[in-house]
Amino acid sequence: MRVYKFGGASVKDAKGVKNLASVLKTAGYENTLVVVSAMGKTTNAMELVIKNYFENKAELQSSIHEVIKYHNEILLDLFDNEHHEVFTSVKSIFDELILFFKTNKSPDYNYVYDQTIGFGELISTTIISYYLNEIGLKNKWLDVRDYIKTDNYYRRANVNWEQTQENITSNLNKSILNITQGFLGSDANNFTTTLGREGSDYTAAIFAYCLNANSVTIWKDVPGVLNADPRYFEKTQLLHQISYREAIELAFYGASVIHPKTLQPLQKKEIPLYVKSFLNPKEKGTCVDKGKAIVPEVPCFIVKKSQILIALSSLDFSYIVEENISEIFNLLHLYKMKVDVIQNSAISFSVCIDDIYNNRDKLLQHLKAKFNVTCYDNVSLYTIRHYNDEAIKKLEKDKTVLLKQLTQETVQIVTK
Ligand code: ADP
Ligand code: ASP
Ligand code: MG
């Protein structure tokens, strides 16, 4: 059994869907589970829909319509016959979305987000499953919410491994081609939950773990894991092989090519992860397994944009000690801040955070009651693994460094 994952970029248009089919033909699709994300930037478009639902009702309809139009164009490109069943199926999924917005009573943003954001995945998998069947790649469409069970921590749900394992063991037919959605799960009340943005890689790993799969392949628009994000760095190099440990570190620091939670389940069962190009499926790409730390041994650069750096100092020159630090962390936890770096001295404490739940103002208000607070918005956090002087110099050139921290393997630099 093997698990494949295709992300948004791989199925952003009809050509991408056709290419997915040809990748399956090239790489093989017997005993395979294919996990697919929403097409192209649909998840971002759905985030706008949800924002409009809460803040700008006048734009709600037109933003939903954009999503419908985008998928309709893909459908028309893929299916010659406008009376094909797929059109009715996709329409009924959109009807369900519209009905939800009409009838929803909950004011809870995170709940509403999770009930609606995943329509992108439901639709992409419906289109792809029909298309593959149409061209002779017989497959079964699975609703992932019948398999992956989670708690109800909306937008970052935690997997209930026992129930998920049981569902997968009892209800999944391993000997056929299965197509399902990434990113989604469901809670004990069968409400939809999500595993966090970019969570489809993790979905693939959850299935691989529960199926004792031989391998997971994530098909990307890059040749594999590179030593830096090609969107921000020039002259990147392909890493042929990295260990689980190295991949976990890279993902943790923000190398967005692999979702950070993906590695742990695979490492536990020593299931290799291949990161390959959907444009060149025959190329080797990157293999993540228990072997060597990193081949070739080169510095790896990671950047996280739009972070917040908060520098605190005590109001009266008193030391910042355990008690204050624990209070600060309680607040960070309360406001669901993702902490990237911390640095402290006798009377100061700095923390670089990712504010995905938009709680910056509330946090600052709390902190200002106790500390002198300086807040730098929109900073970039650079991390270099396996750094050397040259790598640091290159990175710091033309930038204002606000914070820098070195450990043996890793340097982290926050810049304006
Ligand atoms: P998916 O379509 O599966 O969601 P993503 O867009 O999430 O794919 O991941 C692929 C992208 O990750 C690449 O296009 C690249 O810009 C980015 N990326 C960031 N860091 C790296 C890295 N170290 N190596 C390769 N790609 C990276
Ligand atoms: N579609 C979701 C997102 O864009 C999940 C994923 O692509 O992994 O975040
Ligand atoms: Mg993605």
CSV table of C-alpha atoms and ligand atoms in Angstrom, one decimal:
chain,number,residue,atom,x,y,z
A,1,MET,CA,0.0,0.0,0.0
A,2,ARG,CA,1.3,3.5,-0.8
A,3,VAL,CA,-0.1,6.9,-0.2
A,4,TYR,CA,0.2,9.9,-2.6
A,5,LYS,CA,-0.6,13.5,-1.8
A,6,PHE,CA,-1.3,16.1,-4.5
A,7,GLY,CA,-1.3,19.7,-3.3
A,8,GLY,CA,-3.2,22.7,-4.7
A,9,ALA,CA,-0.5,23.7,-7.1
A,10,SER,CA,-0.6,20.3,-8.8
A,11,VAL,CA,-4.3,20.6,-9.6
A,12,LYS,CA,-4.7,24.3,-10.1
A,13,ASP,CA,-6.4,23.8,-13.6
A,14,ALA,CA,-7.6,21.2,-16.0
A,15,LYS,CA,-4.1,20.6,-17.2
A,16,GLY,CA,-3.0,19.8,-13.7
A,17,VAL,CA,-5.8,17.3,-13.2
A,18,LYS,CA,-4.8,15.6,-16.5
A,19,ASN,CA,-1.2,15.6,-15.3
A,20,LEU,CA,-2.2,14.0,-12.0
A,21,ALA,CA,-3.7,11.2,-14.1
A,22,SER,CA,-0.5,10.8,-16.1
A,23,VAL,CA,1.6,10.8,-12.9
A,24,LEU,CA,-0.6,7.9,-11.6
A,25,LYS,CA,0.0,6.1,-14.8
A,26,THR,CA,3.7,6.6,-14.7
A,27,ALA,CA,4.2,5.9,-11.0
A,28,GLY,CA,1.6,3.2,-10.6
A,29,TYR,CA,-1.8,3.3,-8.8
A,30,GLU,CA,-2.5,-0.2,-7.6
A,31,ASN,CA,-3.2,-0.4,-3.8
A,32,THR,CA,-2.9,3.4,-3.6
A,33,LEU,CA,-4.6,6.0,-1.5
A,34,VAL,CA,-4.5,9.5,-3.1
A,35,VAL,CA,-4.9,12.5,-0.8
A,36,VAL,CA,-5.8,15.7,-2.6
A,37,SER,CA,-5.9,19.4,-1.5
A,38,ALA,CA,-8.2,22.1,-2.7
A,39,MET,CA,-7.4,23.3,-6.3
A,40,GLY,CA,-4.9,26.1,-6.7
A,41,LYS,CA,-5.6,28.9,-4.2
A,42,THR,CA,-9.1,27.8,-3.4
A,43,THR,CA,-8.5,27.7,0.4
A,44,ASN,CA,-7.4,31.4,0.3
A,45,ALA,CA,-10.5,32.2,-1.7
A,46,MET,CA,-12.7,30.3,0.9
A,47,GLU,CA,-11.0,32.3,3.7
A,48,LEU,CA,-12.2,35.4,1.9
A,49,VAL,CA,-15.7,33.9,1.7
A,50,ILE,CA,-15.7,33.3,5.5
A,51,LYS,CA,-14.3,36.8,6.2
A,52,ASN,CA,-17.1,38.2,4.1
A,53,TYR,CA,-19.7,36.1,5.9
A,54,PHE,CA,-18.6,37.8,9.2
A,55,GLU,CA,-17.6,41.2,8.1
A,56,ASN,CA,-18.9,42.1,4.7
A,57,LYS,CA,-22.2,40.3,3.9
A,58,ALA,CA,-22.6,42.4,0.8
A,59,GLU,CA,-19.6,40.6,-0.8
A,60,LEU,CA,-20.5,37.1,0.4
A,61,GLN,CA,-22.4,36.0,-2.7
A,62,SER,CA,-19.9,37.3,-5.2
A,63,SER,CA,-17.0,35.7,-3.4
A,64,ILE,CA,-18.8,32.3,-3.4
A,65,HIS,CA,-19.5,32.9,-7.0
A,66,GLU,CA,-15.8,33.3,-7.8
A,67,VAL,CA,-15.1,29.9,-6.3
A,68,ILE,CA,-17.9,28.3,-8.3
A,69,LYS,CA,-16.8,30.0,-11.5
A,70,TYR,CA,-13.2,28.8,-11.1
A,71,HIS,CA,-14.3,25.2,-10.6
A,72,ASN,CA,-16.8,25.3,-13.4
A,73,GLU,CA,-14.2,26.4,-15.9
A,74,ILE,CA,-12.1,23.4,-14.9
A,75,LEU,CA,-15.1,21.1,-15.2
A,76,LEU,CA,-15.9,22.4,-18.7
A,77,ASP,CA,-12.3,21.8,-19.7
A,78,LEU,CA,-12.3,18.2,-18.4
A,79,PHE,CA,-15.7,17.0,-19.4
A,80,ASP,CA,-17.1,17.4,-22.9
A,81,ASN,CA,-20.6,16.4,-22.0
A,82,GLU,CA,-22.3,19.1,-20.0
A,83,HIS,CA,-24.9,16.6,-18.8
A,84,HIS,CA,-22.2,14.5,-17.1
A,85,GLU,CA,-23.2,13.5,-13.5
A,86,VAL,CA,-20.2,15.4,-12.2
A,87,PHE,CA,-21.9,18.7,-12.8
A,88,THR,CA,-24.8,17.8,-10.6
A,89,SER,CA,-22.5,16.4,-7.9
A,90,VAL,CA,-20.4,19.5,-7.8
A,91,LYS,CA,-23.5,21.7,-7.8
A,92,SER,CA,-25.0,19.9,-4.9
A,93,ILE,CA,-21.8,20.4,-2.9
A,94,PHE,CA,-22.0,24.1,-3.5
A,95,ASP,CA,-25.7,24.2,-2.6
A,96,GLU,CA,-24.8,22.6,0.7
A,97,LEU,CA,-22.2,25.4,1.3
A,98,ILE,CA,-24.7,28.1,0.5
A,99,LEU,CA,-27.3,26.5,2.7
A,100,PHE,CA,-24.9,26.4,5.6
A,101,PHE,CA,-24.4,30.1,5.4
A,102,LYS,CA,-28.1,30.7,5.2
A,103,THR,CA,-28.9,28.6,8.2
A,104,ASN,CA,-25.9,28.9,10.5
A,105,LYS,CA,-26.6,30.4,13.9
A,106,SER,CA,-23.1,30.0,15.4
A,107,PRO,CA,-21.1,33.2,15.9
A,108,ASP,CA,-18.0,31.2,16.5
A,109,TYR,CA,-15.5,32.1,13.8
A,110,ASN,CA,-13.3,29.0,14.2
A,111,TYR,CA,-16.3,26.7,14.0
A,112,VAL,CA,-17.8,28.3,10.9
A,113,TYR,CA,-14.3,28.3,9.4
A,114,ASP,CA,-14.0,24.6,9.8
A,115,GLN,CA,-17.6,23.9,8.5
A,116,THR,CA,-16.9,25.7,5.3
A,117,ILE,CA,-13.2,25.9,4.4
A,118,GLY,CA,-13.0,22.3,3.4
A,119,PHE,CA,-15.5,22.6,0.5
A,120,GLY,CA,-12.4,23.2,-1.6
A,121,GLU,CA,-11.2,19.7,-0.9
A,122,LEU,CA,-14.6,18.1,-1.2
A,123,ILE,CA,-15.0,19.6,-4.6
A,124,SER,CA,-11.5,19.0,-5.9
A,125,THR,CA,-11.7,15.3,-5.0
A,126,THR,CA,-15.1,15.0,-6.5
A,127,ILE,CA,-14.0,16.4,-9.8
A,128,ILE,CA,-10.8,14.3,-9.8
A,129,SER,CA,-12.5,11.1,-8.8
A,130,TYR,CA,-15.0,11.5,-11.6
A,131,TYR,CA,-12.4,12.4,-14.1
A,132,LEU,CA,-10.1,9.4,-13.3
A,133,ASN,CA,-13.1,7.1,-13.6
A,134,GLU,CA,-14.0,8.7,-16.9
A,135,ILE,CA,-10.6,8.0,-18.4
A,136,GLY,CA,-10.5,4.4,-17.0
A,137,LEU,CA,-8.6,4.9,-13.7
A,138,LYS,CA,-11.3,3.2,-11.6
A,139,ASN,CA,-11.3,4.6,-8.1
A,140,LYS,CA,-13.4,5.1,-5.0
A,141,TRP,CA,-14.1,8.6,-3.5
A,142,LEU,CA,-13.9,8.5,0.2
A,143,ASP,CA,-15.2,11.2,2.6
A,144,VAL,CA,-12.1,11.6,4.9
A,145,ARG,CA,-14.4,12.7,7.7
A,146,ASP,CA,-15.6,9.1,8.0
A,147,TYR,CA,-12.0,8.0,8.8
A,148,ILE,CA,-10.0,10.8,10.5
A,149,LYS,CA,-11.5,11.6,13.9
A,150,THR,CA,-10.3,14.6,15.9
A,151,ASP,CA,-11.1,16.7,18.9
A,152,ASN,CA,-13.0,19.9,18.4
A,153,TYR,CA,-10.1,22.3,18.5
A,154,TYR,CA,-11.3,24.0,15.3
A,155,ARG,CA,-8.6,25.1,12.8
A,156,ARG,CA,-5.9,23.0,14.5
A,157,ALA,CA,-7.7,19.9,15.5
A,158,ASN,CA,-5.8,17.0,17.2
A,159,VAL,CA,-6.2,13.5,15.8
A,160,ASN,CA,-7.9,10.8,17.9
A,161,TRP,CA,-5.5,8.0,16.8
A,162,GLU,CA,-7.4,5.1,18.3
A,163,GLN,CA,-10.7,5.9,16.5
A,164,THR,CA,-8.9,6.9,13.3
A,165,GLN,CA,-7.0,3.6,13.3
A,166,GLU,CA,-10.2,1.6,13.9
A,167,ASN,CA,-12.1,3.4,11.1
A,168,ILE,CA,-9.2,2.9,8.6
A,169,THR,CA,-8.6,-0.7,9.6
A,170,SER,CA,-12.3,-1.7,9.3
A,171,ASN,CA,-13.6,0.4,6.4
A,172,LEU,CA,-10.9,1.0,3.9
A,173,ASN,CA,-10.4,-1.3,1.0
A,174,LYS,CA,-6.6,-1.4,0.5
A,175,SER,CA,-6.6,-3.2,-2.8
A,176,ILE,CA,-8.1,-0.5,-4.9
A,177,LEU,CA,-7.4,3.1,-5.9
A,178,ASN,CA,-8.9,5.4,-3.3
A,179,ILE,CA,-9.3,9.2,-3.6
A,180,THR,CA,-9.8,11.4,-0.5
A,181,GLN,CA,-9.5,14.9,0.9
A,182,GLY,CA,-6.5,16.3,2.7
A,183,PHE,CA,-6.7,18.8,5.6
A,184,LEU,CA,-10.1,17.6,7.0
A,185,GLY,CA,-11.4,15.4,9.8
A,186,SER,CA,-14.5,15.3,12.0
A,187,ASP,CA,-15.1,15.6,15.7
A,188,ALA,CA,-17.2,13.4,18.0
A,189,ASN,CA,-20.4,15.2,16.9
A,190,ASN,CA,-19.4,14.7,13.3
A,191,PHE,CA,-18.8,18.4,12.7
A,192,THR,CA,-16.0,19.0,10.2
A,193,THR,CA,-12.6,19.9,11.7
A,194,THR,CA,-9.3,20.9,10.0
A,195,LEU,CA,-5.7,20.0,10.8
A,196,GLY,CA,-4.2,23.5,10.2
A,197,ARG,CA,-3.4,25.3,7.0
A,198,GLU,CA,-1.3,23.2,4.6
A,199,GLY,CA,-2.4,20.1,6.6
A,200,SER,CA,-2.9,17.7,3.7
A,201,ASP,CA,0.7,16.4,3.9
A,202,TYR,CA,-0.2,15.4,7.5
A,203,THR,CA,-3.4,13.7,6.3
A,204,ALA,CA,-1.2,11.5,4.0
A,205,ALA,CA,1.0,10.6,7.0
A,206,ILE,CA,-2.0,9.7,9.2
A,207,PHE,CA,-3.3,7.3,6.6
A,208,ALA,CA,0.2,5.9,5.9
A,209,TYR,CA,0.6,5.2,9.6
A,210,CYS,CA,-2.7,3.6,10.1
A,211,LEU,CA,-2.4,1.5,6.9
A,212,ASN,CA,1.3,0.5,7.6
A,213,ALA,CA,2.0,1.8,4.1
A,214,ASN,CA,5.3,1.1,2.4
A,215,SER,CA,5.8,4.8,1.5
A,216,VAL,CA,4.3,8.2,1.1
A,217,THR,CA,5.0,10.4,-1.9
A,218,ILE,CA,4.1,14.1,-1.9
A,219,TRP,CA,4.0,15.5,-5.4
A,220,LYS,CA,5.2,19.1,-5.6
A,221,ASP,CA,6.0,21.9,-8.0
A,222,VAL,CA,9.6,21.7,-7.0
A,223,PRO,CA,12.1,18.8,-7.7
A,224,GLY,CA,12.1,17.8,-4.0
A,225,VAL,CA,13.2,19.4,-0.7
A,226,LEU,CA,15.7,22.2,-1.6
A,227,ASN,CA,18.2,23.8,0.7
A,228,ALA,CA,16.0,27.0,0.6
A,229,ASP,CA,12.7,28.2,-0.6
A,230,PRO,CA,13.1,29.0,-4.3
A,231,ARG,CA,10.6,31.8,-4.0
A,232,TYR,CA,13.0,33.8,-1.8
A,233,PHE,CA,16.4,32.4,-2.5
A,234,GLU,CA,18.5,32.1,-5.6
A,235,LYS,CA,20.6,29.1,-6.6
A,236,THR,CA,19.0,26.5,-4.4
A,237,GLN,CA,20.2,22.9,-4.3
A,238,LEU,CA,18.3,19.7,-4.2
A,239,LEU,CA,18.7,17.6,-1.0
A,240,HIS,CA,18.8,14.0,-2.2
A,241,GLN,CA,18.3,12.5,1.2
A,242,ILE,CA,17.5,13.8,4.7
A,243,SER,CA,16.8,12.0,7.9
A,244,TYR,CA,13.4,12.3,9.7
A,245,ARG,CA,15.1,14.3,12.4
A,246,GLU,CA,16.5,16.8,9.9
A,247,ALA,CA,13.2,17.0,8.1
A,248,ILE,CA,11.3,17.6,11.4
A,249,GLU,CA,13.8,20.4,12.2
A,250,LEU,CA,13.4,22.0,8.8
A,251,ALA,CA,9.6,21.8,8.9
A,252,PHE,CA,9.6,23.1,12.5
A,253,TYR,CA,11.5,26.2,11.5
A,254,GLY,CA,9.1,26.8,8.7
A,255,ALA,CA,10.3,25.1,5.5
A,256,SER,CA,6.9,25.1,4.1
A,257,VAL,CA,7.5,22.3,1.7
A,258,ILE,CA,6.5,19.7,4.3
A,259,HIS,CA,3.9,20.3,7.0
A,260,PRO,CA,5.6,20.0,10.4
A,261,LYS,CA,3.3,17.3,11.8
A,262,THR,CA,3.8,15.0,8.8
A,263,LEU,CA,7.1,13.5,9.9
A,264,GLN,CA,6.3,12.1,13.3
A,265,PRO,CA,3.9,9.4,12.4
A,266,LEU,CA,6.1,8.3,9.5
A,267,GLN,CA,9.2,8.2,11.7
A,268,LYS,CA,7.4,6.1,14.3
A,269,LYS,CA,6.9,3.3,11.7
A,270,GLU,CA,9.9,4.1,9.6
A,271,ILE,CA,7.8,4.8,6.5
A,272,PRO,CA,9.9,6.6,3.9
A,273,LEU,CA,8.6,9.9,2.6
A,274,TYR,CA,9.4,10.9,-1.0
A,275,VAL,CA,9.1,14.5,-2.1
A,276,LYS,CA,8.9,14.5,-5.9
A,277,SER,CA,8.1,16.8,-8.8
A,278,PHE,CA,4.7,16.2,-10.4
A,279,LEU,CA,6.3,17.6,-13.6
A,280,ASN,CA,9.1,15.0,-13.6
A,281,PRO,CA,7.6,12.0,-11.9
A,282,LYS,CA,10.5,9.8,-12.9
A,283,GLU,CA,13.1,11.9,-11.2
A,284,LYS,CA,14.2,10.7,-7.8
A,285,GLY,CA,13.4,13.8,-5.8
A,286,THR,CA,14.1,13.7,-2.0
A,287,CYS,CA,13.9,10.7,0.2
A,288,VAL,CA,13.2,11.3,3.9
A,289,ASP,CA,14.1,8.2,5.9
A,290,LYS,CA,16.2,7.0,8.9
A,291,GLY,CA,19.5,7.3,6.9
A,292,LYS,CA,22.1,10.1,6.8
A,293,ALA,CA,21.2,13.5,8.3
A,294,ILE,CA,21.6,15.4,5.1
A,295,VAL,CA,23.0,14.7,1.6
A,296,PRO,CA,24.6,16.9,0.4
A,297,GLU,CA,25.8,18.7,3.5
A,298,VAL,CA,25.0,22.3,2.8
A,299,PRO,CA,23.5,25.2,4.8
A,300,CYS,CA,19.7,25.3,4.6
A,301,PHE,CA,17.8,28.6,4.7
A,302,ILE,CA,14.3,29.0,5.9
A,303,VAL,CA,12.2,32.2,6.1
A,304,LYS,CA,8.9,33.0,7.8
A,305,LYS,CA,7.4,36.3,6.8
A,306,SER,CA,4.8,38.4,8.6
A,307,GLN,CA,5.9,37.5,12.1
A,308,ILE,CA,5.7,39.7,15.2
A,309,LEU,CA,8.6,40.4,17.5
A,310,ILE,CA,7.7,41.6,21.0
A,311,ALA,CA,10.4,42.9,23.3
A,312,LEU,CA,9.5,43.1,27.0
A,313,SER,CA,11.4,44.7,29.9
A,314,SER,CA,10.5,45.1,33.5
A,315,LEU,CA,8.9,48.4,34.5
A,316,ASP,CA,11.2,48.9,37.5
A,317,PHE,CA,14.5,47.3,36.5
A,318,SER,CA,13.6,44.1,38.4
A,319,TYR,CA,14.8,40.8,37.0
A,320,ILE,CA,12.5,38.8,34.7
A,321,VAL,CA,12.4,35.5,36.4
A,322,GLU,CA,10.6,32.2,36.2
A,323,GLU,CA,7.4,33.6,37.6
A,324,ASN,CA,7.2,36.4,34.9
A,325,ILE,CA,8.2,34.0,32.2
A,326,SER,CA,5.6,31.5,33.1
A,327,GLU,CA,3.0,34.4,33.1
A,328,ILE,CA,4.1,35.5,29.6
A,329,PHE,CA,3.8,31.9,28.3
A,330,ASN,CA,0.4,31.5,29.8
A,331,LEU,CA,-0.7,34.6,27.9
A,332,LEU,CA,0.9,33.3,24.7
A,333,HIS,CA,-0.9,30.0,25.2
A,334,LEU,CA,-4.2,31.8,26.0
A,335,TYR,CA,-4.0,33.8,22.8
A,336,LYS,CA,-3.0,30.8,20.7
A,337,MET,CA,0.3,32.4,19.6
A,338,LYS,CA,2.8,30.1,17.9
A,339,VAL,CA,6.2,30.9,19.5
A,340,ASP,CA,9.1,30.9,17.0
A,341,VAL,CA,12.0,32.1,19.1
A,342,ILE,CA,12.6,33.4,22.6
A,343,GLN,CA,15.5,35.2,24.1
A,344,ASN,CA,15.9,36.5,27.6
A,345,SER,CA,18.4,38.5,29.7
A,346,ALA,CA,18.3,39.8,33.2
A,347,ILE,CA,15.6,42.5,32.6
A,348,SER,CA,14.4,41.8,29.2
A,349,PHE,CA,12.5,39.1,27.3
A,350,SER,CA,11.9,38.9,23.5
A,351,VAL,CA,9.6,36.6,21.7
A,352,CYS,CA,9.0,36.2,18.0
A,353,ILE,CA,5.5,34.9,17.3
A,354,ASP,CA,3.1,33.9,14.5
A,355,ASP,CA,-0.3,35.3,15.3
A,356,ILE,CA,-2.5,33.1,13.2
A,357,TYR,CA,-5.6,33.7,15.3
A,358,ASN,CA,-5.2,37.6,15.2
A,359,ASN,CA,-4.9,38.1,18.9
A,360,ARG,CA,-2.0,40.6,18.8
A,361,ASP,CA,-3.9,43.5,20.3
A,362,LYS,CA,-5.4,41.5,23.2
A,363,LEU,CA,-2.0,40.1,24.0
A,364,LEU,CA,-0.3,43.5,24.0
A,365,GLN,CA,-3.0,45.0,26.2
A,366,HIS,CA,-2.3,42.3,28.8
A,367,LEU,CA,1.5,42.6,28.5
A,368,LYS,CA,1.5,46.4,28.8
A,369,ALA,CA,-0.1,46.2,32.2
A,370,LYS,CA,3.1,44.5,33.5
A,371,PHE,CA,6.0,45.3,31.2
A,372,ASN,CA,7.5,48.0,29.0
A,373,VAL,CA,6.6,46.6,25.6
A,374,THR,CA,8.0,47.2,22.1
A,375,CYS,CA,6.3,45.5,19.3
A,376,TYR,CA,7.7,45.1,15.8
A,377,ASP,CA,5.1,44.0,13.3
A,378,ASN,CA,5.7,42.3,10.0
A,379,VAL,CA,9.2,41.1,10.7
A,380,SER,CA,10.9,38.2,8.9
A,381,LEU,CA,12.4,35.3,10.8
A,382,TYR,CA,15.3,33.6,9.0
A,383,THR,CA,16.7,30.3,10.2
A,384,ILE,CA,19.9,28.7,8.8
A,385,ARG,CA,20.5,25.1,9.6
A,386,HIS,CA,24.1,23.9,9.3
A,387,TYR,CA,25.2,27.5,9.1
A,388,ASN,CA,28.7,28.9,8.4
A,389,ASP,CA,30.0,32.5,8.5
A,390,GLU,CA,29.5,33.0,4.8
A,391,ALA,CA,25.9,31.9,5.0
A,392,ILE,CA,25.2,34.3,7.8
A,393,LYS,CA,26.9,37.2,6.1
A,394,LYS,CA,25.0,36.6,2.9
A,395,LEU,CA,21.7,36.6,4.8
A,396,GLU,CA,22.4,39.7,6.9
A,397,LYS,CA,23.5,41.8,4.0
A,398,ASP,CA,21.1,44.9,3.5
A,399,LYS,CA,18.9,43.9,6.4
A,400,THR,CA,18.3,45.4,9.9
A,401,VAL,CA,18.9,42.6,12.4
A,402,LEU,CA,16.5,42.9,15.4
A,403,LEU,CA,17.4,39.6,17.1
A,404,LYS,CA,20.0,36.9,16.6
A,405,GLN,CA,20.4,33.6,18.3
A,406,LEU,CA,23.0,30.8,17.6
A,407,THR,CA,23.0,27.2,18.7
A,408,GLN,CA,25.3,24.6,17.5
A,409,GLU,CA,23.4,23.6,14.4
A,410,THR,CA,21.1,26.6,13.9
A,411,VAL,CA,21.1,30.3,13.7
A,412,GLN,CA,17.9,32.4,13.9
A,413,ILE,CA,17.8,36.0,12.8
A,414,VAL,CA,14.8,38.3,13.0
A,415,THR,CA,15.0,41.2,10.6
A,416,LYS,CA,12.9,44.2,9.7
B,1,ADP,P1,1.4,22.0,-2.1
B,1,ADP,O1,0.9,22.3,-3.5
B,1,ADP,O2,1.6,20.5,-1.9
B,1,ADP,O3,0.5,22.6,-1.1
B,1,ADP,P2,3.2,23.8,-1.2
B,1,ADP,O4,3.0,25.1,-2.0
B,1,ADP,O5,2.7,23.8,0.2
B,1,ADP,O6,2.7,22.6,-2.1
B,1,ADP,O7,4.8,23.4,-1.2
B,1,ADP,C1,5.6,23.6,-2.3
B,1,ADP,C2,6.3,25.0,-2.2
B,1,ADP,O8,7.1,25.0,-1.0
B,1,ADP,C3,7.3,25.2,-3.3
B,1,ADP,O9,6.7,25.8,-4.4
B,1,ADP,C4,8.3,26.2,-2.6
B,1,ADP,O10,8.0,27.5,-2.9
B,1,ADP,C5,8.0,26.0,-1.1
B,1,ADP,N1,9.2,25.7,-0.3
B,1,ADP,C6,9.5,26.3,0.8
B,1,ADP,N2,10.7,25.8,1.3
B,1,ADP,C7,11.1,24.9,0.4
B,1,ADP,C8,12.2,24.0,0.4
B,1,ADP,N3,13.1,24.0,1.3
B,1,ADP,N4,12.3,23.2,-0.7
B,1,ADP,C9,11.4,23.2,-1.7
B,1,ADP,N5,10.3,24.0,-1.7
B,1,ADP,C10,10.1,24.8,-0.7
B,2,ASP,N1,-6.0,23.3,1.1
B,2,ASP,C1,-5.4,23.5,2.5
B,2,ASP,C2,-4.6,24.7,2.5
B,2,ASP,O1,-4.4,25.4,1.5
B,2,ASP,C3,-4.7,22.3,2.9
B,2,ASP,C4,-3.4,22.0,2.1
B,2,ASP,O2,-3.3,22.4,0.9
B,2,ASP,O3,-2.6,21.3,2.6
B,2,ASP,O4,-4.1,25.0,3.6
B,3,MG,MG,0.1,23.7,0.3
